CSV table of C-alpha atoms and ligand atoms in Angstrom, one decimal:
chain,number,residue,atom,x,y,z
Z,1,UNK,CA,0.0,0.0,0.0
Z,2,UNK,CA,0.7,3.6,-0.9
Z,3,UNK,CA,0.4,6.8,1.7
Z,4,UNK,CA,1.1,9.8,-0.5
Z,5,UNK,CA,1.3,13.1,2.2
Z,6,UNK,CA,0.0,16.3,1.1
Z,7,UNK,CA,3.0,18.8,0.0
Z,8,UNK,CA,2.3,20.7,2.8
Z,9,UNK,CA,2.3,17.5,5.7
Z,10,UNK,CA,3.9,18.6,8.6
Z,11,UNK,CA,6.0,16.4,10.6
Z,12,UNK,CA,4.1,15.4,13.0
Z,13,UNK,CA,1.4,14.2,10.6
Z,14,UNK,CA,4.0,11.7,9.2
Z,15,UNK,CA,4.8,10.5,12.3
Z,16,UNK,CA,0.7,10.1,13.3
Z,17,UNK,CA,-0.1,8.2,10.5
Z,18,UNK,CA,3.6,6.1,11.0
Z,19,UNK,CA,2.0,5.2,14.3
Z,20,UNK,CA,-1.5,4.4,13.2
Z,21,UNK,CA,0.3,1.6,11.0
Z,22,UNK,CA,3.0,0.6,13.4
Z,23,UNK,CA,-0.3,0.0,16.1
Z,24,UNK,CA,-1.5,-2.2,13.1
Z,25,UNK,CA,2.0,-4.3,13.2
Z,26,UNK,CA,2.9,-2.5,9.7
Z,27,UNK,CA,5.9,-1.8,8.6
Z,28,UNK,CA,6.7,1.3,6.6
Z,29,UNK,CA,9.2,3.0,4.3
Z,30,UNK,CA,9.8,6.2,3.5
Z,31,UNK,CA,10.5,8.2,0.6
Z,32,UNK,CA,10.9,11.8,-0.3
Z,33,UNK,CA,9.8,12.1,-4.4
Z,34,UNK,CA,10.1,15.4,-5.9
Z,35,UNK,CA,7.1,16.9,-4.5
Z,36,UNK,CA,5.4,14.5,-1.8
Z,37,UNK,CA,6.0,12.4,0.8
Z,38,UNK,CA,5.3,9.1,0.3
Z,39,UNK,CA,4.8,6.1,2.7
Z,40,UNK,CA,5.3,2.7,1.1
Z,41,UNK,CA,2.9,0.0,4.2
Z,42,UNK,CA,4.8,-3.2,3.9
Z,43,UNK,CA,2.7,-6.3,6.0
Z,44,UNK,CA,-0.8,-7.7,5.8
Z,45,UNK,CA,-2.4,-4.9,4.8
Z,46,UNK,CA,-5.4,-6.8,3.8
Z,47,UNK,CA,-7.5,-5.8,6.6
Z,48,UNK,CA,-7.2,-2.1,6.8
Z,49,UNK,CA,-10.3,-0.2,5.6
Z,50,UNK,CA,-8.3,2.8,2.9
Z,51,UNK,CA,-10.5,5.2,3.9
Z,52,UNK,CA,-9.3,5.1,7.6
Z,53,UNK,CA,-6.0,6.2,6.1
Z,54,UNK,CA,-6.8,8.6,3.4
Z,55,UNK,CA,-9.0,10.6,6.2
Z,56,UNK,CA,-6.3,11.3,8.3
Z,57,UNK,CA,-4.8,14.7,8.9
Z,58,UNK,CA,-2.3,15.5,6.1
Z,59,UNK,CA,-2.8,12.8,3.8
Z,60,UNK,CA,-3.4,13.3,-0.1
Z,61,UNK,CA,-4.5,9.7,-1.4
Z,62,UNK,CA,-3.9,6.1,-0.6
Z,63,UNK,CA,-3.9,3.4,-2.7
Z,64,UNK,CA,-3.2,-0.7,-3.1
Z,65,UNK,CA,-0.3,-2.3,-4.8
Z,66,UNK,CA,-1.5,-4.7,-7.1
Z,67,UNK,CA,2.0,-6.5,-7.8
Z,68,UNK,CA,4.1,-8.8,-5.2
Z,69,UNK,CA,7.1,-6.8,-5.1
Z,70,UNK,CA,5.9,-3.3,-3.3
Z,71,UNK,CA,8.9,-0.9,-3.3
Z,72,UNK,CA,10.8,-2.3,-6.5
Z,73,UNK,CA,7.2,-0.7,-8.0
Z,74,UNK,CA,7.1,2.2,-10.1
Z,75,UNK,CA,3.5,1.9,-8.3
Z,76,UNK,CA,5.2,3.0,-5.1
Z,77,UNK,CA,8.1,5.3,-6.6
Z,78,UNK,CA,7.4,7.2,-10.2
Z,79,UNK,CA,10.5,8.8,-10.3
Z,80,UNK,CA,13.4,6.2,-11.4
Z,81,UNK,CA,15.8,5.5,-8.8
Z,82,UNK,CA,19.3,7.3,-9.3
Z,83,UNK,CA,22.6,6.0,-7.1
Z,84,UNK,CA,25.4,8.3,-6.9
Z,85,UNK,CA,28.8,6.7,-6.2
Z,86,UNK,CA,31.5,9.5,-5.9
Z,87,UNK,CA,30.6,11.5,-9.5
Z,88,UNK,CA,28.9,8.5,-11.3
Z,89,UNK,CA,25.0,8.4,-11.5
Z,90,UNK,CA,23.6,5.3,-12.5
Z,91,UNK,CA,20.2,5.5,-13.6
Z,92,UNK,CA,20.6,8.8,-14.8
Z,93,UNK,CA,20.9,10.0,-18.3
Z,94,UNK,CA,24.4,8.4,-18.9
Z,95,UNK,CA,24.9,5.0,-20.2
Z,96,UNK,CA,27.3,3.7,-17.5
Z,97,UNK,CA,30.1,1.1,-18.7
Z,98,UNK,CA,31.2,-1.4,-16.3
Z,99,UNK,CA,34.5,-3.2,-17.9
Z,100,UNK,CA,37.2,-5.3,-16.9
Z,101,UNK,CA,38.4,-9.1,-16.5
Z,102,UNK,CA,36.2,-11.8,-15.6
Z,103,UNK,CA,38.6,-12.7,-13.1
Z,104,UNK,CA,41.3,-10.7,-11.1
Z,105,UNK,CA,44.0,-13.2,-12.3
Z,106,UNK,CA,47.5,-11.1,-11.4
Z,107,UNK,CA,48.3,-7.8,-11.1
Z,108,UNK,CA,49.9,-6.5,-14.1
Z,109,UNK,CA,46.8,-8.1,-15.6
Z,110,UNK,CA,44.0,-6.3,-13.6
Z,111,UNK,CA,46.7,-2.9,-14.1
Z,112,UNK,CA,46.7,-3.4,-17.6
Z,113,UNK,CA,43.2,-4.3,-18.3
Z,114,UNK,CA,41.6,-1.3,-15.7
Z,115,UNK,CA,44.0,1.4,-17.8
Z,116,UNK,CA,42.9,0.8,-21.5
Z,117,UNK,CA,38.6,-0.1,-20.1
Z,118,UNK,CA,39.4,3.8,-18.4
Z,119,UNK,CA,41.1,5.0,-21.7
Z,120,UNK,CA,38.1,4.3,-23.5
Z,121,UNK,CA,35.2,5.1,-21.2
Z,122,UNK,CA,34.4,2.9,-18.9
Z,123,UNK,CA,33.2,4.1,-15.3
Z,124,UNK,CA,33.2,1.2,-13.5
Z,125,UNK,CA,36.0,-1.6,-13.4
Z,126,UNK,CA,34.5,-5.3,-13.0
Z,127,UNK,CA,36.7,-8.4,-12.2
Z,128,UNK,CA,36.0,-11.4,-9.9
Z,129,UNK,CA,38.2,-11.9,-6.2
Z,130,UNK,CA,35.6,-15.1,-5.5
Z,131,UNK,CA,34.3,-16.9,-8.2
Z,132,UNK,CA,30.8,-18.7,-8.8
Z,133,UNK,CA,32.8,-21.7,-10.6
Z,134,UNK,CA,30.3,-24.7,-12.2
Z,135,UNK,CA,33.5,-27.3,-11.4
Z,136,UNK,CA,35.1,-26.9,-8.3
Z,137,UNK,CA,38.3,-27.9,-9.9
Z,138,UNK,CA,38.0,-24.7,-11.9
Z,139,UNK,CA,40.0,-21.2,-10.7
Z,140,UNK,CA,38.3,-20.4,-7.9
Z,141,UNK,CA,39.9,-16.3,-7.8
Z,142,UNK,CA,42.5,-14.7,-5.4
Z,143,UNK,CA,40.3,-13.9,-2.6
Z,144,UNK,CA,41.0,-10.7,-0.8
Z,145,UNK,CA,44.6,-10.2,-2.7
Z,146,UNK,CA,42.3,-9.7,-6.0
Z,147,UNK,CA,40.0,-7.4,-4.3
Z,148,UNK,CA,43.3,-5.5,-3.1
Z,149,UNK,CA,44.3,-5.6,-6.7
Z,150,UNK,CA,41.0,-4.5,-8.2
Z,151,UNK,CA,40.8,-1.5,-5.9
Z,152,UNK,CA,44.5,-0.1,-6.1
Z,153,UNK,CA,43.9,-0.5,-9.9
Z,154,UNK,CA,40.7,1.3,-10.1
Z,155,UNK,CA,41.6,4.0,-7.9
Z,156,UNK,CA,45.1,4.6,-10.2
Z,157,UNK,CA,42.7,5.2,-13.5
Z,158,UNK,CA,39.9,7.0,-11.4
Z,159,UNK,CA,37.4,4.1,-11.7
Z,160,UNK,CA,34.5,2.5,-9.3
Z,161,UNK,CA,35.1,-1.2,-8.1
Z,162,UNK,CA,32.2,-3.7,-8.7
Z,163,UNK,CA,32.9,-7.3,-7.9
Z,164,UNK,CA,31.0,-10.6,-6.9
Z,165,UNK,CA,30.0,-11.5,-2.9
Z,166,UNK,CA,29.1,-15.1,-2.8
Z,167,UNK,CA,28.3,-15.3,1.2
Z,168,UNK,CA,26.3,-13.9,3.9
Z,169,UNK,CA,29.9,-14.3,5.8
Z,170,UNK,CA,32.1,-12.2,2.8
Z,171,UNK,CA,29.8,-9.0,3.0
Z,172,UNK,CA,31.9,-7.2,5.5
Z,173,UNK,CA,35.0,-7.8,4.1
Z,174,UNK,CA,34.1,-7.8,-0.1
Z,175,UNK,CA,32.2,-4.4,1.2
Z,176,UNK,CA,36.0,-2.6,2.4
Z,177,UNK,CA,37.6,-2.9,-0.8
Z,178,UNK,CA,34.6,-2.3,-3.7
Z,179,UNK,CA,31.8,0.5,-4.4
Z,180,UNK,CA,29.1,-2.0,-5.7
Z,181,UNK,CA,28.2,-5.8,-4.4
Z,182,UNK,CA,27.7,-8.3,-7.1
Z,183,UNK,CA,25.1,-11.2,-6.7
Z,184,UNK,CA,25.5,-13.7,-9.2
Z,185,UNK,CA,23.0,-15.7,-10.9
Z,186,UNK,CA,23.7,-18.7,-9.0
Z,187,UNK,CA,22.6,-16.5,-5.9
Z,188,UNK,CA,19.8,-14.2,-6.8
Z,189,UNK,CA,17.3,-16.7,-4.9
Z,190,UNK,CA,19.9,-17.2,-2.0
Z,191,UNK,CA,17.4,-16.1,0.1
Z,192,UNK,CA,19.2,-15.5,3.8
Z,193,UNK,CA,22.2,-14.2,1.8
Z,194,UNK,CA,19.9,-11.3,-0.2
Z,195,UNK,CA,18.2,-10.8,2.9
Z,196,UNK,CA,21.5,-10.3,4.5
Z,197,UNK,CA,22.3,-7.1,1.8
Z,198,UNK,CA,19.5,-5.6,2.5
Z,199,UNK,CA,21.5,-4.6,5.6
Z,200,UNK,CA,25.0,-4.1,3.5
Z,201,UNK,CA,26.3,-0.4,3.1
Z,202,UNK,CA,26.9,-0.8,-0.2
Z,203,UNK,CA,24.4,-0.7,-3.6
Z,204,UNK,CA,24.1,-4.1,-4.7
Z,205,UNK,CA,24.0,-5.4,-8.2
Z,206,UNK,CA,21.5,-8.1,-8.8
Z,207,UNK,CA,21.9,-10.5,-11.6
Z,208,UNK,CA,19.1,-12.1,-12.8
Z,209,UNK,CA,19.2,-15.6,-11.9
Z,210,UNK,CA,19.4,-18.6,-15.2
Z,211,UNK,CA,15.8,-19.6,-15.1
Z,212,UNK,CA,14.0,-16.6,-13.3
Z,213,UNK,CA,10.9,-15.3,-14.1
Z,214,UNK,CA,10.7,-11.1,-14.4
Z,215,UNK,CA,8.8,-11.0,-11.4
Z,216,UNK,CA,10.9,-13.5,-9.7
Z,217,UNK,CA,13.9,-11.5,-10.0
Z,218,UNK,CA,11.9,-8.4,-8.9
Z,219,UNK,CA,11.0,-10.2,-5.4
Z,220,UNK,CA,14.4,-10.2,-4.6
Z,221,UNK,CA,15.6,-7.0,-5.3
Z,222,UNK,CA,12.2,-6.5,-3.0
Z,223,UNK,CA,14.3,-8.8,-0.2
Z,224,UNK,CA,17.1,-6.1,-0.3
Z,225,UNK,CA,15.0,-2.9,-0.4
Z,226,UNK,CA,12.9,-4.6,2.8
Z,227,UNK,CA,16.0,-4.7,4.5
Z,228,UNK,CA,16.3,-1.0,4.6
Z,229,UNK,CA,19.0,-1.1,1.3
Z,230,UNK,CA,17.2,1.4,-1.3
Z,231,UNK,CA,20.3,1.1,-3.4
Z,232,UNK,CA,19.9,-2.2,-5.7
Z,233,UNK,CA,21.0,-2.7,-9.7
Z,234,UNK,CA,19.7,-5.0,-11.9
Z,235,UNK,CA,21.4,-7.0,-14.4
Z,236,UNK,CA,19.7,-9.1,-17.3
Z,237,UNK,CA,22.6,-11.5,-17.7
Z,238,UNK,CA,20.9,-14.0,-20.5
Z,239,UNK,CA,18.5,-16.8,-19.2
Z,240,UNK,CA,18.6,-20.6,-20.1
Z,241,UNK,CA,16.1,-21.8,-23.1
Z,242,UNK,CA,16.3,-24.3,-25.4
Z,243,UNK,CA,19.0,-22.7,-27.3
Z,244,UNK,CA,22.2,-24.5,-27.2
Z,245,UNK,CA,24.2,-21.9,-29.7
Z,246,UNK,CA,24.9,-19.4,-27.4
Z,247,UNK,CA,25.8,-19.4,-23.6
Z,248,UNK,CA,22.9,-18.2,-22.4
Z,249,UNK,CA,19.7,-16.3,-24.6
Z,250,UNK,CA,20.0,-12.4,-23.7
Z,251,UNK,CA,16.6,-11.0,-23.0
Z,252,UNK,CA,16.5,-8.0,-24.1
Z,253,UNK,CA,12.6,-7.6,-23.5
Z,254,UNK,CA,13.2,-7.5,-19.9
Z,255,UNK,CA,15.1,-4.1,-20.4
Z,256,UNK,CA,12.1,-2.5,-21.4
Z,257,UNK,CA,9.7,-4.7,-19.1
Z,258,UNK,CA,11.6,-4.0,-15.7
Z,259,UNK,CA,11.3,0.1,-17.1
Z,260,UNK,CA,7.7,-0.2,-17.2
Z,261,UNK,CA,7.2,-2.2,-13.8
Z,262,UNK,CA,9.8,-0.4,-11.5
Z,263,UNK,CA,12.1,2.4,-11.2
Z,264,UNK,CA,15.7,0.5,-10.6
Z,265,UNK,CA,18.4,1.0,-13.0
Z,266,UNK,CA,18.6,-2.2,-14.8
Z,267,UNK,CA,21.7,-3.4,-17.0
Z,268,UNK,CA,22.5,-6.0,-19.6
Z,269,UNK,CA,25.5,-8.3,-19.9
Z,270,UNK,CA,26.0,-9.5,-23.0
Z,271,UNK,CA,29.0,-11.2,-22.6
Z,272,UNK,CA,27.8,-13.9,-19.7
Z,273,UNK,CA,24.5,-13.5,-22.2
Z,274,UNK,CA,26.0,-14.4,-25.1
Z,275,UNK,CA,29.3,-16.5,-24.3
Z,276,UNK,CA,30.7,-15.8,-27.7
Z,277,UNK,CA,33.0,-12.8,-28.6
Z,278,UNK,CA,31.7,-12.4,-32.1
Z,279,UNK,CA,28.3,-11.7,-30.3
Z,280,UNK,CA,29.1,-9.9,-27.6
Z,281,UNK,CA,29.6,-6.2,-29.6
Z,282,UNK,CA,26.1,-6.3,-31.7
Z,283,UNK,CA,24.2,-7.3,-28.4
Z,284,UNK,CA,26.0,-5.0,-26.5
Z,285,UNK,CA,24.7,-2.3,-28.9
Z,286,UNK,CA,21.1,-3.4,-28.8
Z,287,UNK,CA,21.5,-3.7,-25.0
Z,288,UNK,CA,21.8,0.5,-25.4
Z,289,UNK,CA,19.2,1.0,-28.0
Z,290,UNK,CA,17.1,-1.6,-26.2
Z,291,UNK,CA,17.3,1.4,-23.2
Z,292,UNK,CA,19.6,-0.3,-20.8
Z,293,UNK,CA,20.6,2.1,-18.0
Z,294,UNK,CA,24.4,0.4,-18.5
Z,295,UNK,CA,26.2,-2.4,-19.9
Z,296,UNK,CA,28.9,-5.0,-18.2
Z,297,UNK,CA,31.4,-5.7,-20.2
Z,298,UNK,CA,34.4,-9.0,-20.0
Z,299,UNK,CA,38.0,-7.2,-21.5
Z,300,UNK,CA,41.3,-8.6,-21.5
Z,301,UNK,CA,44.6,-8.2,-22.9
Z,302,UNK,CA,45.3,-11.8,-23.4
Z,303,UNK,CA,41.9,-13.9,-23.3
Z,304,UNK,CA,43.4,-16.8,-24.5
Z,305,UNK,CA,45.6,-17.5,-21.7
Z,306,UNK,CA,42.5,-15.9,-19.3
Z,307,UNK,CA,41.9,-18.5,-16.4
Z,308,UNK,CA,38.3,-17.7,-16.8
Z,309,UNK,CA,35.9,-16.8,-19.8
Z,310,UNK,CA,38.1,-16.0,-22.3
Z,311,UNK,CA,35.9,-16.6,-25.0
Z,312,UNK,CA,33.6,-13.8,-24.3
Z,313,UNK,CA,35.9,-11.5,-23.6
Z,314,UNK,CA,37.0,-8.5,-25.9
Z,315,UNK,CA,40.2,-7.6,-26.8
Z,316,UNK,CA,40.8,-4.0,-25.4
Z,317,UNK,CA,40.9,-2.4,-29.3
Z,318,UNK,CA,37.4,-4.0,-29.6
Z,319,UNK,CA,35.6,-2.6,-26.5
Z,320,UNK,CA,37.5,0.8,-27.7
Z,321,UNK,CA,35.4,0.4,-30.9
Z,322,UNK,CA,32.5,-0.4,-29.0
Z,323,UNK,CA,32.2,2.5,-26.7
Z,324,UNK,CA,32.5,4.8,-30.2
Z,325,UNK,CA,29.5,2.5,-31.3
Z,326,UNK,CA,27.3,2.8,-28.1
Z,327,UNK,CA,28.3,6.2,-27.7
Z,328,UNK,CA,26.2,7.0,-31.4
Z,329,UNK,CA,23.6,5.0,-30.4
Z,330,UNK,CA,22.9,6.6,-27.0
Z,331,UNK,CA,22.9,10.2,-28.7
Z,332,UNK,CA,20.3,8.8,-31.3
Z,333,UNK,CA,18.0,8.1,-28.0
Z,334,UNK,CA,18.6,11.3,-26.0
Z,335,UNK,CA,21.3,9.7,-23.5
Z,336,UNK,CA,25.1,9.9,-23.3
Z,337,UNK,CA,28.3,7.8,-22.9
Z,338,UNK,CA,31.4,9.1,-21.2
Z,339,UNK,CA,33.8,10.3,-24.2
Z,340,UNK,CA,37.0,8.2,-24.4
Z,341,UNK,CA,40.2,9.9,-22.3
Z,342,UNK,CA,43.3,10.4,-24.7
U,401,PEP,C1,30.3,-12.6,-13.4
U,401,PEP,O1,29.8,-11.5,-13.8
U,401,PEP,O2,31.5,-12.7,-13.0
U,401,PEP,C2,29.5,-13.8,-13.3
U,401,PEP,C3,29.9,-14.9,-12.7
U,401,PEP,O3,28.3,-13.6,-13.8
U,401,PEP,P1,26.9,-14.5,-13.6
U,401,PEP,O4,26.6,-14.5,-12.1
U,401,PEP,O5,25.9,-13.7,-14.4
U,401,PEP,O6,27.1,-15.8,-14.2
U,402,MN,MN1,32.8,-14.3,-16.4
């Protein structure tokens, strides 16, 4: 349910009408929009009687939510949800690049790779410290040496951190050395973990998880907005179907279907999506066209020798090429894209 306050509510009122549902065991959230204030009534809210509410003193209307997920609703918030980190704004106007290694691997590698992703655009510099590995014989990542690594080499090229927490128990420590938590597929419905960043300091970047519904995702970016964490990303990161071709099948749709039904930034990874170099750059551009808020992007210098996802990952010269791309096709739909540093 939906309290909006009158624009001239004082104080006071709020905190009346807090207490009316707090007597009722309700929880509630608050938001400041442009103009109102608006109460978002998170609990059973089956058996109060609307008029009760929209009658007290310095409320304007009140009104049901009709879908599951309450404050990832552009029902409960119009306005689309902007994070500022340092001098980015995601969910803004700008496109906003996220680029770097699938894995922090060593350090000349992450150095390299973080200096020509920043030469070219890129705001935000990925690369995995604990890795979501199918095989556990597979490279597993550096631990907290590649988070040290991914931080000293963003902060030398004047980029944001984002990388993967896999645990309830790594929150606190993943949370000192990056700007952004990562949730990985495997995890989206990891239910006491996204509980868990609902309480983490950081915004947290939700992929969508291999089989999950639109509305499945959305529940749990509702678990970490419960929590008090207004802060959360979401990623379209390709879903499994039938189709064996590709990695995964990018679903683009869901770019402008999560636009419609709430106001988080939502971003598209082709290159988890896709799998495949070749057809990472065209859906990356589509991704932009499509209206994705920013793109994730796997870059390194040497991807044959990379201990993780080489195959989908650019060389630099091509994600160079693709941020002069992207950067046409966001001007041709009123948005922008960093301009490339020389
Ligand atoms: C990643 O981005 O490093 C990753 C493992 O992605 P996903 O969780 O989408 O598979
Ligand atoms: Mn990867």
């Amino acid at each position: 349910m939906v309290i909006m306050m009158e624009k001239e509510a004082t104080e006071s009122q709020i905190e009346h009408v807090i207490e009316f549902l707090d007597e009722k065991g309700l929880s509630v959230h608050r938001s400041t929009g442009v103009e109102h204030i608006v109460l978002g009534v998170i609990g059973d809210v089956s058996r109060i009687d609307i008029r009760d509410l929209k009658v007290l003193p310095g409320v304007s209307d009140a009104y049901r939510i009709s879908v599951p997920y309450k404050l990832a609703s552009r029902e409960f918030k119009h306005s689309n949800t902007v994070i500022r980190i340092g001098d980015v704004e995601i969910g803004g106007n700008e496109v906003i690049v996220i680029a770097g290694p699938c894995s922090v691997e060593y350090k000349e590698q992450t150095m390299t790779i973080a200096e020509e992703v920043a030469k070219s655009g890129a705001k935000i510099l990925r690369g995995g410290a604990f890795k979501p590995r199918t095989s556990p014989y597979a490279f597993q990542g550096l631990g907290e040496e590649g988070l040290k690594i991914l931080r000293e080499a963003a902060d030398k090229y004047n980029l944001l951190v984002i990388t993967e927490v896999m645990d309830k128990d790594q929150i606190e420590l993943v949370s000192e050395y990056t700007d952004i938590l990562q949730v990985g597929a495997r995890n989206m419905q990891n239910f006491s973990f996204i509980r868990a960043l609902g309480k983490a300091k950081k915004p947290v970047f939700l992929k969508r998880g291999i089989s999950a519904t639109i509305e499945e995702w959305l529940m749990s970016a509702e678990y970490v907005l419960s929590g008090g964490n207004k802060d959360v990303i979401l990623c379209e990161r390709g879903i499994r179907t039938f189709e064996t071709y590709t990695r995964n099948t990018l679903d683009l749709t869901a770019i402008p279907v999560i636009h419609k039904l709430s106001h988080l930034p939502v971003f598209a990874d082709p290159s988890h999506g896709t799998g495949l170099r070749n057809k990472v750059i065209p859906m990356a551009r589509a991704a932009v066209a499509a209206g994705a808020d920013g793109i994730m992007i796997e870059v390194h210098h040497d991807p044959v020798h990379a201990l993780s996802d080489g195959a989908q990952s650019l060389y630099p010269n091509q994600f160079e090429e693709l941020m002069d791309q992207i950067r046409v096709i966001a001007k041709a739909i009123g948005r922008k894209i960093a301009d490339r540093k020389n």
